[in-house]
Amino acid sequence: MNTVIDAHNISKVYNPTTIPVYAVNNVHLHLQKGEFTALVGPSGSGKTTLLNMIGGLDRPDEGNIFINGIDITKLSANELISFRLQNIGFVFQSFNLIPVLTAKENVEFIMQLQKASKQQREERVKTLFAQIGLQDKLNERPSRLSGGQQQRVAVARALASRPQFVLADEPTANLDTKSAFNLLDIMAKLNMEENITFLFSTHDQRVIDRARRVITLVDGRIVQDTAEVSTQHEEAAAVKT
């Protein structure tokens, strides 16, 4: 597998000149292509801050973050905007759909920023709406869609630009059980069939149960990583044999 995310010694500090508070404290994180990973931990543990730094929405005060070998901490503001557009898909808790646009137009918007042709946009929208099961909702505005449907459109929008990976911040928090499971089914299928990398920040046990790797944060530090636990078990088994 190829390394997609490689974060070294990253920290985010508030009040550095008085009493420093570390939202993220000296974190090392490596994600491979095709992983389906959940960041978990109590409120204030640093999950969203870490996710935002990986996504280039915030900058670490210390350390470096490499995305496909590119150190995004060294990019200018304009370079970072362009990099996010071409490489990262975002799914937010609050959907963040543009209310005056239809579902189709919301998904096309990212591709328009990428200067994709009308034909390319139409073909991609057709494929994505088939994958999320909303072919009959293309021309509906967000206010006419349920919460679950809006979040599925948000997933399609995140994938429209064919990103290297998708960052999802509490994507199921506002959804009922059926809608949450439908959304997770869609993302898990995309992960398995298209090898799309997903990194979730979540409190939701429904997401945690579906993740193949769970990273636990407490007070800005990684205190457990099931990938490391699994590796240790495999190494122990190899020694015994």
Coordinates of C-alpha atoms in Angstrom, one line a residue:
M1 CA 0.0 0.0 0.0
N2 CA 1.0 3.6 -0.6
T3 CA 1.3 6.2 2.2
V4 CA -1.3 8.9 1.7
I5 CA -1.0 10.9 4.9
D6 CA 2.3 11.1 6.9
A7 CA 2.2 13.5 9.9
H8 CA 5.3 14.0 12.0
N9 CA 5.4 15.5 15.5
I10 CA 2.5 17.8 14.8
S11 CA 1.1 20.1 17.6
K12 CA -1.4 22.8 17.9
V13 CA -1.0 25.2 20.8
Y14 CA -3.3 27.9 22.2
N15 CA -2.1 30.6 24.5
P16 CA 1.6 29.9 23.8
T17 CA 2.8 33.0 25.6
T18 CA 0.9 32.5 28.8
I19 CA -0.4 29.1 29.9
P20 CA 0.0 26.9 26.8
V21 CA -2.9 24.5 26.0
Y22 CA -2.1 21.7 23.5
A23 CA -5.2 20.9 21.4
V24 CA -2.9 18.4 19.6
N25 CA 0.3 17.4 21.2
N26 CA 3.2 15.8 19.3
V27 CA 1.1 13.5 17.1
H28 CA 2.6 11.0 14.6
L29 CA 0.0 9.6 12.2
H30 CA 0.5 7.5 9.0
L31 CA -2.4 6.5 6.8
Q32 CA -2.2 4.1 3.8
K33 CA -4.2 4.2 0.6
G34 CA -7.6 2.6 1.1
E35 CA -7.8 2.8 4.8
F36 CA -11.2 3.3 6.6
T37 CA -10.1 4.9 9.9
A38 CA -11.9 6.5 12.8
L39 CA -10.4 9.1 15.1
V40 CA -12.2 8.8 18.4
G41 CA -12.0 10.4 21.9
P42 CA -13.9 12.6 24.3
S43 CA -14.9 16.1 23.5
G44 CA -11.8 18.4 23.6
S45 CA -9.5 15.5 22.8
G46 CA -8.2 17.1 19.6
K47 CA -10.0 15.1 16.9
T48 CA -11.4 17.9 14.9
T49 CA -8.3 20.0 15.2
L50 CA -6.2 17.1 14.0
L51 CA -8.6 16.5 11.1
N52 CA -8.5 20.2 10.1
M53 CA -4.7 20.3 10.1
I54 CA -4.5 17.2 7.9
G55 CA -7.0 18.8 5.6
G56 CA -5.1 22.0 5.4
L57 CA -7.9 24.0 7.0
D58 CA -5.6 24.9 9.9
R59 CA -1.9 24.9 10.3
P60 CA 0.1 23.1 13.0
D61 CA 2.3 25.2 15.2
E62 CA 4.9 22.4 15.2
G63 CA 5.7 19.5 12.9
N64 CA 5.0 18.6 9.3
I65 CA 2.2 17.0 7.3
F66 CA 3.0 15.2 4.1
I67 CA 0.2 14.3 1.7
N68 CA 1.4 12.0 -1.1
G69 CA 4.9 13.2 -0.3
I70 CA 4.1 17.0 -0.4
D71 CA 4.6 18.9 2.8
I72 CA 1.4 21.0 3.0
T73 CA 2.8 22.9 6.0
K74 CA 5.2 24.6 3.6
L75 CA 2.5 25.7 1.1
S76 CA 1.3 29.3 0.8
A77 CA -2.3 30.1 1.5
N78 CA -3.1 30.1 -2.3
E79 CA -1.2 27.0 -2.9
L80 CA -3.0 25.3 0.0
I81 CA -6.4 26.3 -1.5
S82 CA -5.4 24.8 -4.8
F83 CA -4.0 21.6 -3.2
R84 CA -7.2 21.0 -1.2
L85 CA -9.3 21.5 -4.3
Q86 CA -7.4 18.9 -6.2
N87 CA -6.6 16.3 -3.5
I88 CA -9.0 16.4 -0.5
G89 CA -12.7 15.8 -0.1
F90 CA -14.6 17.1 3.0
V91 CA -17.8 15.9 4.6
F92 CA -19.0 18.0 7.5
Q93 CA -21.5 17.3 10.3
S94 CA -23.7 20.2 9.2
F95 CA -23.8 19.1 5.5
N96 CA -22.7 22.6 4.3
L97 CA -24.7 22.4 1.0
I98 CA -25.4 25.7 -0.8
P99 CA -29.1 26.2 -0.2
V100 CA -29.8 28.1 -3.5
L101 CA -28.3 25.4 -5.6
T102 CA -29.9 22.0 -6.5
A103 CA -28.3 18.8 -5.4
K104 CA -26.8 18.4 -8.9
E105 CA -25.4 21.9 -8.8
N106 CA -23.9 21.5 -5.3
V107 CA -22.0 18.5 -6.6
E108 CA -20.9 20.2 -9.8
F109 CA -19.6 23.2 -8.0
I110 CA -16.3 21.7 -7.1
M111 CA -15.8 20.5 -10.6
Q112 CA -16.5 23.9 -12.0
L113 CA -13.8 25.3 -9.8
Q114 CA -11.5 22.6 -11.3
K115 CA -12.5 23.8 -14.8
A116 CA -14.1 20.5 -15.8
S117 CA -16.1 20.5 -19.0
K118 CA -19.9 20.3 -19.0
Q119 CA -19.7 16.8 -20.4
Q120 CA -17.2 15.7 -17.7
R121 CA -19.4 17.2 -15.0
E122 CA -22.5 15.5 -16.3
E123 CA -20.9 12.1 -16.5
R124 CA -19.4 12.4 -13.0
V125 CA -22.7 13.6 -11.5
K126 CA -24.6 10.7 -13.2
T127 CA -22.1 8.2 -11.7
L128 CA -22.1 9.7 -8.2
F129 CA -25.8 10.0 -7.9
A130 CA -26.2 6.4 -9.0
Q131 CA -23.7 5.4 -6.3
I132 CA -25.6 7.3 -3.5
G133 CA -29.0 6.2 -4.8
L134 CA -30.4 9.7 -5.4
Q135 CA -30.9 9.7 -9.2
D136 CA -34.4 11.1 -8.8
K137 CA -33.3 14.0 -6.6
L138 CA -30.9 15.8 -8.9
N139 CA -32.9 18.9 -9.3
E140 CA -34.1 19.2 -5.6
R141 CA -32.7 22.0 -3.4
P142 CA -31.3 20.9 0.0
S143 CA -34.4 22.2 1.8
R144 CA -36.5 19.5 0.0
L145 CA -34.1 16.7 1.1
S146 CA -34.0 14.8 4.3
G147 CA -31.0 15.0 6.5
G148 CA -29.8 11.6 5.3
Q149 CA -30.2 12.6 1.7
Q150 CA -28.4 15.9 2.2
Q151 CA -25.5 14.1 3.8
R152 CA -25.4 11.6 0.8
V153 CA -25.2 14.6 -1.5
A154 CA -22.4 16.0 0.6
V155 CA -20.5 12.7 0.2
A156 CA -21.0 12.9 -3.6
R157 CA -19.7 16.5 -3.5
A158 CA -16.6 15.3 -1.6
L159 CA -15.9 12.7 -4.2
A160 CA -16.7 14.8 -7.3
S161 CA -13.1 16.0 -7.7
R162 CA -11.7 12.5 -7.4
P163 CA -9.8 13.3 -4.2
Q164 CA -6.9 11.3 -2.8
F165 CA -8.9 10.9 0.4
V166 CA -12.0 12.0 2.2
L167 CA -12.0 13.6 5.7
A168 CA -15.4 13.3 7.5
D169 CA -16.0 15.3 10.7
E170 CA -18.9 13.7 12.6
P171 CA -20.8 12.8 9.4
T172 CA -23.5 10.8 11.1
A173 CA -24.1 13.1 14.1
N174 CA -27.3 14.6 12.8
L175 CA -28.7 11.5 11.3
D176 CA -31.2 8.9 12.5
T177 CA -30.1 5.3 12.7
K178 CA -31.4 4.2 9.3
S179 CA -29.9 7.2 7.5
A180 CA -26.6 6.7 9.3
F181 CA -26.4 3.1 8.3
N182 CA -27.3 3.9 4.7
L183 CA -24.5 6.6 4.6
L184 CA -22.0 4.2 6.1
D185 CA -22.9 1.5 3.7
I186 CA -22.3 3.9 0.8
M187 CA -18.9 5.1 2.1
A188 CA -17.8 1.5 2.9
K189 CA -18.7 0.4 -0.6
L190 CA -16.8 3.3 -2.1
N191 CA -13.9 2.5 0.1
M192 CA -13.8 -1.2 -0.9
E193 CA -14.7 -0.9 -4.6
E194 CA -12.7 2.3 -5.5
N195 CA -10.1 2.1 -2.8
I196 CA -11.0 5.6 -1.5
T197 CA -9.3 6.5 1.8
F198 CA -11.6 7.7 4.5
L199 CA -10.7 9.3 7.8
F200 CA -13.5 10.1 10.3
S201 CA -13.6 12.2 13.4
T202 CA -16.5 10.7 15.4
H203 CA -18.2 10.0 18.7
D204 CA -20.6 7.7 17.0
Q205 CA -20.4 4.0 17.9
R206 CA -22.0 3.2 14.5
V207 CA -19.0 4.7 12.7
I208 CA -16.5 3.1 15.1
D209 CA -18.0 -0.3 14.6
R210 CA -17.6 0.0 10.8
A211 CA -14.0 1.4 10.9
R212 CA -11.2 -1.1 10.2
R213 CA -8.8 1.0 12.2
V214 CA -9.6 3.1 15.3
I215 CA -7.2 5.8 16.7
T216 CA -8.0 7.1 20.1
L217 CA -7.0 10.6 21.2
V218 CA -6.9 11.9 24.8
D219 CA -5.8 15.4 25.6
G220 CA -4.3 15.9 22.2
R221 CA -2.2 12.7 22.2
I222 CA -2.8 9.3 20.5
V223 CA -3.2 6.8 23.3
Q224 CA -4.2 3.8 21.2
D225 CA -4.1 2.7 17.6
T226 CA -5.7 -0.6 16.7
A227 CA -3.3 -0.8 13.7
E228 CA -0.4 -0.9 16.1
V229 CA -2.1 -3.5 18.3
S230 CA -2.8 -5.7 15.3
T231 CA 0.8 -5.4 14.1
Q232 CA 2.0 -6.4 17.6
H233 CA -0.2 -9.4 17.6
E234 CA 0.9 -10.5 14.2
E235 CA 4.6 -10.1 15.2
A236 CA 4.0 -12.1 18.3
A237 CA 2.3 -14.9 16.3
A238 CA 5.2 -14.9 13.8
V239 CA 7.7 -15.4 16.7
K240 CA 5.7 -18.3 18.1
T241 CA 5.6 -20.1 14.7

